[in-house]
Amino acid sequence: MNDAPTFHLAARMAHIAPFEVMEIQKLARKLEAEGRDIIHLEIGEPDFRTPQPVVDAAKRALDEQPMRYTSAMGLQALRKAIAQFYADRYGVEISYRRIAVTAGSSAALLLAFGVVLDAGDEVLLADPSYPCNRHFMRTLGGVPKLIPVGTDTQYQLTADLVSRNWGERTRMAMVASPSNPTGTLVAPEEVARMTAAVREKSGTLLMDEIYHGLTYGVDARTALECGDDIFVINSFSKYFHMTGWRLGWLVVPEAYERQVETLAQNLYISPSAPAQHAALACFLRETIAILEQRRAELAQRRDYLIPALESLGFRIPVVPQGAFYLYADCSALTGDSFAFARDVLERAGVAITPGKDFGNNAPERHIRIAYTQPIARLKEAVARIAAITTRNP
Amino acid sequence: MNDAPTFHLAARMAHIAPFEVMEIQKLARKLEAEGRDIIHLEIGEPDFRTPQPVVDAAKRALDEQPMRYTSAMGLQALRKAIAQFYADRYGVEISYRRIAVTAGSSAALLLAFGVVLDAGDEVLLADPSYPCNRHFMRTLGGVPKLIPVGTDTQYQLTADLVSRNWGERTRMAMVASPSNPTGTLVAPEEVARMTAAVREKSGTLLMDEIYHGLTYGVDARTALECGDDIFVINSFSKYFHMTGWRLGWLVVPEAYERQVETLAQNLYISPSAPAQHAALACFLRETIAILEQRRAELAQRRDYLIPALESLGFRIPVVPQGAFYLYADCSALTGDSFAFARDVLERAGVAITPGKDFGNNAPERHIRIAYTQPIARLKEAVARIAAITTRNP
Ligand SMILES: Cc1ncc(COP(=O)(O)O)c(C=O)c1O
Ligand SMILES: Cc1ncc(COP(=O)(O)O)c(C=O)c1O
């Protein structure tokens, strides 16, 4: 019965790359299995656990709730709590009907692209940026148009870059503020200008605000201030420390509400019921107190790590104001960031992410370091990297 | 700032319909808000809760585990437990590496179609069948080719139908056994013949086995018996009663393992960590004992409901051996199943699903009734329908 199986691979898969960081992780696991101590600064998730009030809410819900499919857009109570969060934190009023609760912001991204993009439609985005964005587009037949950005624009798109790069087939622009991998923000005035620029092209703006709440010395403002015609994604993963629960949300322009609901019904049926019941506790005063303490701790880590890495020869020309990443120019230390990341892992036992994951804009000169470990471990990491880089200047 | 927003809808959305049953549900909620008692036989999920050992495992894991992103393919322990389940239950050996744990089988479907289908590629599937299938394909630019099926083939595709309908652009055939909405199975010999027929066309077969375990008087065999080149989806939603947790799996032909992993990394990052820890308890002897008791109860409901509905004038020409659905011909009672479903809801307070959700094959003559309520409630439903239909013969 077992003839040679047929193997036909969809064309999109040629554009959908595995994460380079996975190779680093595989090697890290191998070294750990051999008894090596590895300091993990490669993954986009800090060492903190889900806040206890959220865990407790989940346990209570497990006793009380049947955990059936919820409505595709999520529990009404949670949608209302998220809408209230926009009122409390940003002073922006939005109807809960515009909130789609999703399986991580990952699902939110697929829904937003899914209702807007046709095959062949282009989306402008910064290079470097979060790799999955391009792959969501490719999955749907869309075409990512990577715009190289540098220190002059804090590694972000600008209204001017959007206008200049907008083409015949461009349908959307996408911006993450704070950004992964650079941690930089777009200034509110620039967001307003960008909104206007996209509107002028009759296009759609998608703002990724998933690192909101994790900003240091500044509070990010939401792009929803600039109009009701913007898609905004956010997540319980990062600020709320719920990565593994897979819960996020999409703020939908009213005209797309019904279409987003239809697509969500079909692609996901509903977001996770236990996660939704847990997330209801995210907005409690006691939870927010925990989150803000962690935010302060992340700021300290950043403030330690930037000068420490600079003293090793890394360049961090734009001080990132958010997320938990440093995007460092390592060209004084290596001409090949991927080989360098491997080397740092093998010889120093520190896992970092090579630039390649984030685009084609001088990836060989960049690495991403996530300050997702306590300061003591960061110090140890710096000492270990120093030991191998100063021996080989 | 708030100019008229731009509204451009992706072309795919013209093919992605909301579920008709949602209209029924909206009306049901309205009637309930007015104080009416509604018997819900429209949704694809029974009244049972998640088994207590599974809930307990989740609560323990919440105390012990940090609930971070897991590997994109899922926890190794869970993948191994699923592989073991195939050995124990079906006598089929498969490597755990071929198991991708997913956010419901919904995510499994998108992954399987995603790695195989190019824009314009056709997939053969039965009409009537589960509506999301066509919408997953449309999302990816694929083309569902609905083959009308009837009582002569137990509402299922056959090897012969597959061969006869295979065209230039056909890439896959998809079969659900037991099926939603009909509850019917494909005989093992026919699965073998279909596998051979698809292989002869150098195509790919996707088997949906999510209602396995919910079969009455018969144990379903897995299509994996017929070869290693078949995609199989399954879920913790139905037999394991974990709908709201959003957990399922895909068995992947070895040649596609890496591609499925890459796509899963990008589209989902990982399946839910709490759900995965909970699901580890699904295979415990005590859990299986609970599940088998519920299966016996579902069999009793079916055995009550079929003759009861027939006595009202519904025709159920093929006795369904699985799932928890009756697909009934209601043409003796109405010429318009949608109006009929509305009428039964408004006048009898019983919610059922009109045929339209499942395709274009005489939907006006069919309704789906889910025996997802205890027998006492089913009796009440039958009495109420009798009261309105016998008054209006
Ligand atoms: C910029 C950005 N957007 C979206 C996501 C998706 O995260 P999630 O699906 O956990 O919400 C990530 C994850 O790292 C990210 O860095
Ligand atoms: C035939 C069939 N396949 C797949 C699914 C998807 O279910 P889930 O995503 O909960 O596993 C369903 C849900 O009702 C179904 O009926």
mmCIF file with all atom_site columns, N, CA and C in Angstrom, chain A residues 5 7-8 18 36 63 71 84 87 91-92 103 114 182 187 196 210 215 233 253 255 264 297 304 310 352 389:
data_model
loop_
_atom_site.group_PDB
_atom_site.id
_atom_site.type_symbol
_atom_site.label_atom_id
_atom_site.label_alt_id
_atom_site.label_comp_id
_atom_site.label_asym_id
_atom_site.label_entity_id
_atom_site.label_seq_id
_atom_site.pdbx_PDB_ins_code
_atom_site.Cartn_x
_atom_site.Cartn_y
_atom_site.Cartn_z
_atom_site.occupancy
_atom_site.B_iso_or_equiv
_atom_site.pdbx_formal_charge
_atom_site.auth_seq_id
_atom_site.auth_comp_id
_atom_site.auth_asym_id
_atom_site.auth_atom_id
_atom_site.pdbx_PDB_model_num
ATOM 1  N N  . PRO A 1 5   ? 5.216   8.354  -1.736 1.00 0.00 ? 5   PRO A N  1
ATOM 2  C CA . PRO A 1 5   ? 4.182   9.362  -1.546 1.00 0.00 ? 5   PRO A CA 1
ATOM 3  C C  . PRO A 1 5   ? 4.375   10.552 -2.478 1.00 0.00 ? 5   PRO A C  1
ATOM 4  N N  . PHE A 1 7   ? 4.629   14.326 -3.269 1.00 0.00 ? 7   PHE A N  1
ATOM 5  C CA . PHE A 1 7   ? 5.039   15.490 -2.498 1.00 0.00 ? 7   PHE A CA 1
ATOM 6  C C  . PHE A 1 7   ? 4.926   16.711 -3.383 1.00 0.00 ? 7   PHE A C  1
ATOM 7  N N  . HIS A 1 8   ? 3.861   17.449 -3.183 1.00 0.00 ? 8   HIS A N  1
ATOM 8  C CA . HIS A 1 8   ? 3.736   18.713 -3.903 1.00 0.00 ? 8   HIS A CA 1
ATOM 9  C C  . HIS A 1 8   ? 3.697   19.817 -2.873 1.00 0.00 ? 8   HIS A C  1
ATOM 10 N N  . PRO A 1 18  ? 11.819  29.207 7.838  1.00 0.00 ? 18  PRO A N  1
ATOM 11 C CA . PRO A 1 18  ? 11.855  28.917 9.273  1.00 0.00 ? 18  PRO A CA 1
ATOM 12 C C  . PRO A 1 18  ? 12.661  30.020 9.952  1.00 0.00 ? 18  PRO A C  1
ATOM 13 N N  . ARG A 1 36  ? 25.869  21.795 29.492 1.00 0.00 ? 36  ARG A N  1
ATOM 14 C CA . ARG A 1 36  ? 26.288  23.204 29.469 1.00 0.00 ? 36  ARG A CA 1
ATOM 15 C C  . ARG A 1 36  ? 25.188  24.108 30.021 1.00 0.00 ? 36  ARG A C  1
ATOM 16 N N  . ASP A 1 63  ? -13.158 25.708 37.638 1.00 0.00 ? 63  ASP A N  1
ATOM 17 C CA . ASP A 1 63  ? -14.153 25.078 38.507 1.00 0.00 ? 63  ASP A CA 1
ATOM 18 C C  . ASP A 1 63  ? -15.579 25.456 38.119 1.00 0.00 ? 63  ASP A C  1
ATOM 19 N N  . SER A 1 71  ? -18.254 32.870 21.714 1.00 0.00 ? 71  SER A N  1
ATOM 20 C CA . SER A 1 71  ? -18.543 33.542 20.449 1.00 0.00 ? 71  SER A CA 1
ATOM 21 C C  . SER A 1 71  ? -17.207 33.806 19.731 1.00 0.00 ? 71  SER A C  1
ATOM 22 N N  . GLN A 1 84  ? -12.743 49.230 27.800 1.00 0.00 ? 84  GLN A N  1
ATOM 23 C CA . GLN A 1 84  ? -12.575 50.079 28.988 1.00 0.00 ? 84  GLN A CA 1
ATOM 24 C C  . GLN A 1 84  ? -11.091 50.432 29.202 1.00 0.00 ? 84  GLN A C  1
ATOM 25 N N  . ALA A 1 87  ? -10.190 53.320 27.238 1.00 0.00 ? 87  ALA A N  1
ATOM 26 C CA . ALA A 1 87  ? -10.690 54.553 27.855 1.00 0.00 ? 87  ALA A CA 1
ATOM 27 C C  . ALA A 1 87  ? -9.784  54.954 29.021 1.00 0.00 ? 87  ALA A C  1
ATOM 28 N N  . GLY A 1 91  ? -7.432  57.224 27.160 1.00 0.00 ? 91  GLY A N  1
ATOM 29 C CA . GLY A 1 91  ? -8.464  58.248 26.981 1.00 0.00 ? 91  GLY A CA 1
ATOM 30 C C  . GLY A 1 91  ? -9.130  58.180 25.618 1.00 0.00 ? 91  GLY A C  1
ATOM 31 N N  . VAL A 1 92  ? -9.192  56.994 25.043 1.00 0.00 ? 92  VAL A N  1
ATOM 32 C CA . VAL A 1 92  ? -9.817  56.822 23.725 1.00 0.00 ? 92  VAL A CA 1
ATOM 33 C C  . VAL A 1 92  ? -11.075 55.965 23.878 1.00 0.00 ? 92  VAL A C  1
ATOM 34 N N  . ALA A 1 103 ? -6.648  34.364 19.025 1.00 0.00 ? 103 ALA A N  1
ATOM 35 C CA . ALA A 1 103 ? -5.649  33.419 19.544 1.00 0.00 ? 103 ALA A CA 1
ATOM 36 C C  . ALA A 1 103 ? -4.255  34.036 19.396 1.00 0.00 ? 103 ALA A C  1
ATOM 37 N N  . GLY A 1 114 ? -6.408  39.103 6.140  1.00 0.00 ? 114 GLY A N  1
ATOM 38 C CA . GLY A 1 114 ? -7.377  38.263 5.422  1.00 0.00 ? 114 GLY A CA 1
ATOM 39 C C  . GLY A 1 114 ? -8.559  39.036 4.866  1.00 0.00 ? 114 GLY A C  1
ATOM 40 N N  . THR A 1 182 ? 13.763  46.141 17.082 1.00 0.00 ? 182 THR A N  1
ATOM 41 C CA . THR A 1 182 ? 14.586  47.297 17.470 1.00 0.00 ? 182 THR A CA 1
ATOM 42 C C  . THR A 1 182 ? 14.162  47.973 18.761 1.00 0.00 ? 182 THR A C  1
ATOM 43 N N  . ALA A 1 187 ? 6.975   58.372 16.938 1.00 0.00 ? 187 ALA A N  1
ATOM 44 C CA . ALA A 1 187 ? 6.416   59.499 17.684 1.00 0.00 ? 187 ALA A CA 1
ATOM 45 C C  . ALA A 1 187 ? 4.957   59.718 17.291 1.00 0.00 ? 187 ALA A C  1
ATOM 46 N N  . ALA A 1 196 ? -2.460  59.930 7.816  1.00 0.00 ? 196 ALA A N  1
ATOM 47 C CA . ALA A 1 196 ? -2.941  60.807 6.743  1.00 0.00 ? 196 ALA A CA 1
ATOM 48 C C  . ALA A 1 196 ? -2.377  60.362 5.397  1.00 0.00 ? 196 ALA A C  1
ATOM 49 N N  . ILE A 1 210 ? 1.664   45.582 20.211 1.00 0.00 ? 210 ILE A N  1
ATOM 50 C CA . ILE A 1 210 ? 1.750   44.486 21.183 1.00 0.00 ? 210 ILE A CA 1
ATOM 51 C C  . ILE A 1 210 ? 2.800   44.720 22.266 1.00 0.00 ? 210 ILE A C  1
ATOM 52 N N  . THR A 1 215 ? 7.221   50.196 27.808 1.00 0.00 ? 215 THR A N  1
ATOM 53 C CA . THR A 1 215 ? 7.997   51.341 27.336 1.00 0.00 ? 215 THR A CA 1
ATOM 54 C C  . THR A 1 215 ? 8.596   51.988 28.568 1.00 0.00 ? 215 THR A C  1
ATOM 55 N N  . ILE A 1 233 ? -3.509  45.895 16.368 1.00 0.00 ? 233 ILE A N  1
ATOM 56 C CA . ILE A 1 233 ? -3.432  44.625 17.076 1.00 0.00 ? 233 ILE A CA 1
ATOM 57 C C  . ILE A 1 233 ? -2.729  44.833 18.411 1.00 0.00 ? 233 ILE A C  1
ATOM 58 N N  . PRO A 1 253 ? -11.839 48.484 12.260 1.00 0.00 ? 253 PRO A N  1
ATOM 59 C CA . PRO A 1 253 ? -12.690 49.583 11.791 1.00 0.00 ? 253 PRO A CA 1
ATOM 60 C C  . PRO A 1 253 ? -14.123 49.059 11.624 1.00 0.00 ? 253 PRO A C  1
ATOM 61 N N  . ALA A 1 255 ? -16.451 49.293 9.595  1.00 0.00 ? 255 ALA A N  1
ATOM 62 C CA . ALA A 1 255 ? -16.900 48.758 8.304  1.00 0.00 ? 255 ALA A CA 1
ATOM 63 C C  . ALA A 1 255 ? -16.481 47.298 8.105  1.00 0.00 ? 255 ALA A C  1
ATOM 64 N N  . ALA A 1 264 ? -13.207 34.964 11.389 1.00 0.00 ? 264 ALA A N  1
ATOM 65 C CA . ALA A 1 264 ? -12.823 34.355 12.668 1.00 0.00 ? 264 ALA A CA 1
ATOM 66 C C  . ALA A 1 264 ? -13.639 33.099 12.951 1.00 0.00 ? 264 ALA A C  1
ATOM 67 N N  . GLU A 1 297 ? 11.528  46.712 36.270 1.00 0.00 ? 297 GLU A N  1
ATOM 68 C CA . GLU A 1 297 ? 12.660  45.784 36.259 1.00 0.00 ? 297 GLU A CA 1
ATOM 69 C C  . GLU A 1 297 ? 13.242  45.664 34.844 1.00 0.00 ? 297 GLU A C  1
ATOM 70 N N  . TYR A 1 304 ? 21.173  48.612 32.262 1.00 0.00 ? 304 TYR A N  1
ATOM 71 C CA . TYR A 1 304 ? 22.443  47.925 32.509 1.00 0.00 ? 304 TYR A CA 1
ATOM 72 C C  . TYR A 1 304 ? 23.078  47.459 31.196 1.00 0.00 ? 304 TYR A C  1
ATOM 73 N N  . GLU A 1 310 ? 27.958  47.978 24.757 1.00 0.00 ? 310 GLU A N  1
ATOM 74 C CA . GLU A 1 310 ? 28.756  48.971 24.028 1.00 0.00 ? 310 GLU A CA 1
ATOM 75 C C  . GLU A 1 310 ? 30.229  48.855 24.422 1.00 0.00 ? 310 GLU A C  1
ATOM 76 N N  . ILE A 1 352 ? 21.706  34.204 21.308 1.00 0.00 ? 352 ILE A N  1
ATOM 77 C CA . ILE A 1 352 ? 21.200  35.470 20.775 1.00 0.00 ? 352 ILE A CA 1
ATOM 78 C C  . ILE A 1 352 ? 20.677  35.218 19.366 1.00 0.00 ? 352 ILE A C  1
ATOM 79 N N  . THR A 1 389 ? 35.339  37.473 23.124 1.00 0.00 ? 389 THR A N  1
ATOM 80 C CA . THR A 1 389 ? 35.593  38.490 22.099 1.00 0.00 ? 389 THR A CA 1
ATOM 81 C C  . THR A 1 389 ? 36.901  39.219 22.347 1.00 0.00 ? 389 THR A C  1
#
